[in-house]
CSV table of N, CA and C in Angstrom, one decimal:
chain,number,residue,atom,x,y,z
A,1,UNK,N,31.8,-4.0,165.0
A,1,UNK,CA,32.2,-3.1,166.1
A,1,UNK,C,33.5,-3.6,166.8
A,2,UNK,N,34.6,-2.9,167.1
A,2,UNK,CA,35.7,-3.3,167.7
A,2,UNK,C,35.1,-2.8,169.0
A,3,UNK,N,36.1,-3.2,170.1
A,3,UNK,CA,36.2,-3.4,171.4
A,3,UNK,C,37.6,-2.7,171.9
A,4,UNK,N,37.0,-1.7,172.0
A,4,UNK,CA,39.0,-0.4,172.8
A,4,UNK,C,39.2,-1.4,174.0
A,5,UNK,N,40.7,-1.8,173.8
A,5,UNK,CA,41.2,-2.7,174.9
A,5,UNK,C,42.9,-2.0,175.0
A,6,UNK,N,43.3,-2.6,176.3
A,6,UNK,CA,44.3,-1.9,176.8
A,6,UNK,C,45.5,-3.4,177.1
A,7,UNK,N,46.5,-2.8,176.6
A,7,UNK,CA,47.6,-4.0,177.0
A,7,UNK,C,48.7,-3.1,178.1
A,8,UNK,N,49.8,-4.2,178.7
A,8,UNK,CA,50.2,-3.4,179.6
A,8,UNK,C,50.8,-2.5,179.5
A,9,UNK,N,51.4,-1.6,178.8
A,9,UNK,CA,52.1,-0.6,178.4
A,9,UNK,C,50.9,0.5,178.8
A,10,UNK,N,49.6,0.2,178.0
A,10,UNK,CA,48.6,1.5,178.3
A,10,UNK,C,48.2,1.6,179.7
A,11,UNK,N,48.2,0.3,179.9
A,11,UNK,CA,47.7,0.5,181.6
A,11,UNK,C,48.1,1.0,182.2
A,12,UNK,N,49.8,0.8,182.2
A,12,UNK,CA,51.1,1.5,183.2
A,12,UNK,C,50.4,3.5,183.0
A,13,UNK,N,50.4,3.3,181.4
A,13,UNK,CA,50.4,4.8,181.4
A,13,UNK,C,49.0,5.4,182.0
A,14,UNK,N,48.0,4.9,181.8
A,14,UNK,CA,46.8,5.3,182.0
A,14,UNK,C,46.7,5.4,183.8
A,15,UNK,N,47.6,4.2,184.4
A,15,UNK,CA,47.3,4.5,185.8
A,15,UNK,C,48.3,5.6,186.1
A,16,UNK,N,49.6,5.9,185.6
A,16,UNK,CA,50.6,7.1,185.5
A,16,UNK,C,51.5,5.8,186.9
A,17,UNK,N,51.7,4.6,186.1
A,17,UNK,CA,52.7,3.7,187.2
A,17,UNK,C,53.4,3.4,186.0
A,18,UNK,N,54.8,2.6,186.5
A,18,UNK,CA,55.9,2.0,185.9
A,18,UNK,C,54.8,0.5,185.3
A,19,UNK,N,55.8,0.2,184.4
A,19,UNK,CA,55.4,-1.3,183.7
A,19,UNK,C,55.5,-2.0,184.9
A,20,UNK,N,56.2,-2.4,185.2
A,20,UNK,CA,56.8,-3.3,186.2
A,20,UNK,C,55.7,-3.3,187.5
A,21,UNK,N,54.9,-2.0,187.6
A,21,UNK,CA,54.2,-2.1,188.4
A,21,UNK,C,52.8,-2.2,188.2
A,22,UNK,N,52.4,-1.8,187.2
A,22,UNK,CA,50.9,-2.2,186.3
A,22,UNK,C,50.6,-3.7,186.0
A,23,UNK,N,52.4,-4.5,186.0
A,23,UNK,CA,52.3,-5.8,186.2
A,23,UNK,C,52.1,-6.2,187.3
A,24,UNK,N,52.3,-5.9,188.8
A,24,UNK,CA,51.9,-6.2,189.8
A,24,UNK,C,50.8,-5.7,190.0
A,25,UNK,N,50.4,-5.1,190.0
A,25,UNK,CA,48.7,-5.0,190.1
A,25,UNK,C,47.7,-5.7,189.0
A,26,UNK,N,48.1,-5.9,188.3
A,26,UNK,CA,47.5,-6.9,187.1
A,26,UNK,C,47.7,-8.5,187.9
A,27,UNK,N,48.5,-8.8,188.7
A,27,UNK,CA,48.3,-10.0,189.3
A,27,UNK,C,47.8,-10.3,191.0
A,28,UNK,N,46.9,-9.0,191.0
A,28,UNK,CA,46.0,-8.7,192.2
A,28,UNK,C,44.7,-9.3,192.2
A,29,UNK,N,44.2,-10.4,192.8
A,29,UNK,CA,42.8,-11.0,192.7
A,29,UNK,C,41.4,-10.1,192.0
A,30,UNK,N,41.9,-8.8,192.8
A,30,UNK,CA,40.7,-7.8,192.1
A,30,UNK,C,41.0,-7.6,191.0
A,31,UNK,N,41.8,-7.5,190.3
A,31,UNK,CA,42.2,-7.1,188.8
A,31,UNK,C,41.6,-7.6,187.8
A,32,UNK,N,40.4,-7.2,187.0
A,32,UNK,CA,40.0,-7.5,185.9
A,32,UNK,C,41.0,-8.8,184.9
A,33,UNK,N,40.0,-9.9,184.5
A,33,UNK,CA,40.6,-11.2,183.8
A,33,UNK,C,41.3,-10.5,182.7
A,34,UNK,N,42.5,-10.8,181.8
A,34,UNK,CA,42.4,-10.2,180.4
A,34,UNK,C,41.4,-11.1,179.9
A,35,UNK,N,41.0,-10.3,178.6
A,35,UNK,CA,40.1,-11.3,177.7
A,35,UNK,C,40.8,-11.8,176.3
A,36,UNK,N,42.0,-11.9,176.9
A,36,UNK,CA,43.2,-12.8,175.6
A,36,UNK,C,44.8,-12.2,176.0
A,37,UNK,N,45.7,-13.7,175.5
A,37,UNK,CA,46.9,-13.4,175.7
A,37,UNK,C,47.3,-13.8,174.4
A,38,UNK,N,47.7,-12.3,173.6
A,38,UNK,CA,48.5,-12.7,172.1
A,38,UNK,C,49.4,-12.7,172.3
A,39,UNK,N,50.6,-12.9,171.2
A,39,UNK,CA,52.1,-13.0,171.7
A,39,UNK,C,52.9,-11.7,171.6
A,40,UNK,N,51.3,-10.3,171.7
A,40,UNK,CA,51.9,-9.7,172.2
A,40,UNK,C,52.2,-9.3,174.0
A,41,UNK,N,51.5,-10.3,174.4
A,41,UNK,CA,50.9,-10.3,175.9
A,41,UNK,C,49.5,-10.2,176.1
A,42,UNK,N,49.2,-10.1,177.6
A,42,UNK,CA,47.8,-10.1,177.8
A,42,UNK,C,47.4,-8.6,177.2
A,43,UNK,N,45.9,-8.8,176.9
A,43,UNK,CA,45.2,-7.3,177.0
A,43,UNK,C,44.0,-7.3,177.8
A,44,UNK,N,43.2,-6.4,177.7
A,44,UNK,CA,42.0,-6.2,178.8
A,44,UNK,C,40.7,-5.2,178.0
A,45,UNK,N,40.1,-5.5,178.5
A,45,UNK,CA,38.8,-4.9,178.4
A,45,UNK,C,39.0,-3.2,179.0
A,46,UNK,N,39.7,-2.1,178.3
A,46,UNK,CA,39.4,-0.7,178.8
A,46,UNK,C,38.5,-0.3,179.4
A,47,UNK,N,37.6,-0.7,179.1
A,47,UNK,CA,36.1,-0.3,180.0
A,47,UNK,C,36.6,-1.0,181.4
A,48,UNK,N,37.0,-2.5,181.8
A,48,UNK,CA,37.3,-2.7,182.7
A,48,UNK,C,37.9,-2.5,183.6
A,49,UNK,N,39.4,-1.9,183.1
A,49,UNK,CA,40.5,-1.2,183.8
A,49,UNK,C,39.8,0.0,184.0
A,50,UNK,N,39.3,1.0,183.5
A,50,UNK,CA,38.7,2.2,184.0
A,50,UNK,C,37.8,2.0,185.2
A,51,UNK,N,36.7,0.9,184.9
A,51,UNK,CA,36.0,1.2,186.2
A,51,UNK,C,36.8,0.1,187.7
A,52,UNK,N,38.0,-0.2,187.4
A,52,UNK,CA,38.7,-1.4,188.4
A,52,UNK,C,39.5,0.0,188.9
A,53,UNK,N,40.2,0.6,188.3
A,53,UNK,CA,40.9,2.1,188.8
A,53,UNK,C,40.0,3.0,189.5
A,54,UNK,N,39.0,3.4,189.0
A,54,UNK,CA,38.0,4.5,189.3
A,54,UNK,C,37.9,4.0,190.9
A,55,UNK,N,37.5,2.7,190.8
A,55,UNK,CA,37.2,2.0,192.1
A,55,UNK,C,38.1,1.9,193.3
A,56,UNK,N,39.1,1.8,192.9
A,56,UNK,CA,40.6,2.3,193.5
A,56,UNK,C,41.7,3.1,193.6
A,57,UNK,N,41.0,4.5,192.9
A,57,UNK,CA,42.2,4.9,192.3
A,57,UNK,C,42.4,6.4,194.2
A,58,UNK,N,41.9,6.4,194.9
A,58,UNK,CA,42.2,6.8,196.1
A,58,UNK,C,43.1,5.7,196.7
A,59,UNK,N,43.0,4.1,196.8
A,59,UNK,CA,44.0,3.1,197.0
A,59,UNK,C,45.5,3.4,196.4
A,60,UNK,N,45.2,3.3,195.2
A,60,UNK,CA,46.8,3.5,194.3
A,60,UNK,C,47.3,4.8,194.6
A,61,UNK,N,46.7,5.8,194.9
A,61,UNK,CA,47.2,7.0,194.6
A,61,UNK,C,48.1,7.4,195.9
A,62,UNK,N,48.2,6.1,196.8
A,62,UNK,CA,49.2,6.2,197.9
A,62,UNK,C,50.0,5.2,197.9
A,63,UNK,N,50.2,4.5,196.7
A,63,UNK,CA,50.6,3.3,196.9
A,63,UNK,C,52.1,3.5,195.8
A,64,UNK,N,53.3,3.1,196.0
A,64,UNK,CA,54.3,3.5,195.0
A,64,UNK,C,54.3,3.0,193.8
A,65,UNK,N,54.9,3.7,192.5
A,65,UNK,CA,54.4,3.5,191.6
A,65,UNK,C,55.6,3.4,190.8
């Protein structure tokens, strides 16, 4: 069984923010751990990002992007 995981390009898009800014929130204490850094960069657990957004996504949705 694979595991759907998200690197930062999907995250940017999935939260509808800039790279640049999916990277700063990716280095927010609440931010889900990745669960590996290949040399294509980190990635993440999609399940994680979904429920770390859901949880915030009233937060971000005033926050610049």
């Amino acid at each position: 069984m694979t595991e759907d995981v998200m690197a930062m390009a999907e995250i940017a898009a999935f939260l509808g923010v800039s790279r640049q800014r999916a990277n700063t929130l990716a280095e927010r204490a609440d931010f889900p751990v990745p669960i590996a850094h290949l040399t294509v960069g980190r990635v993440w657990r999609a399940a994680d990002v979904r429920a770390w957004a859901a949880k915030r996504r009233s937060d971000l949705e005033g926050e610049p992007g």
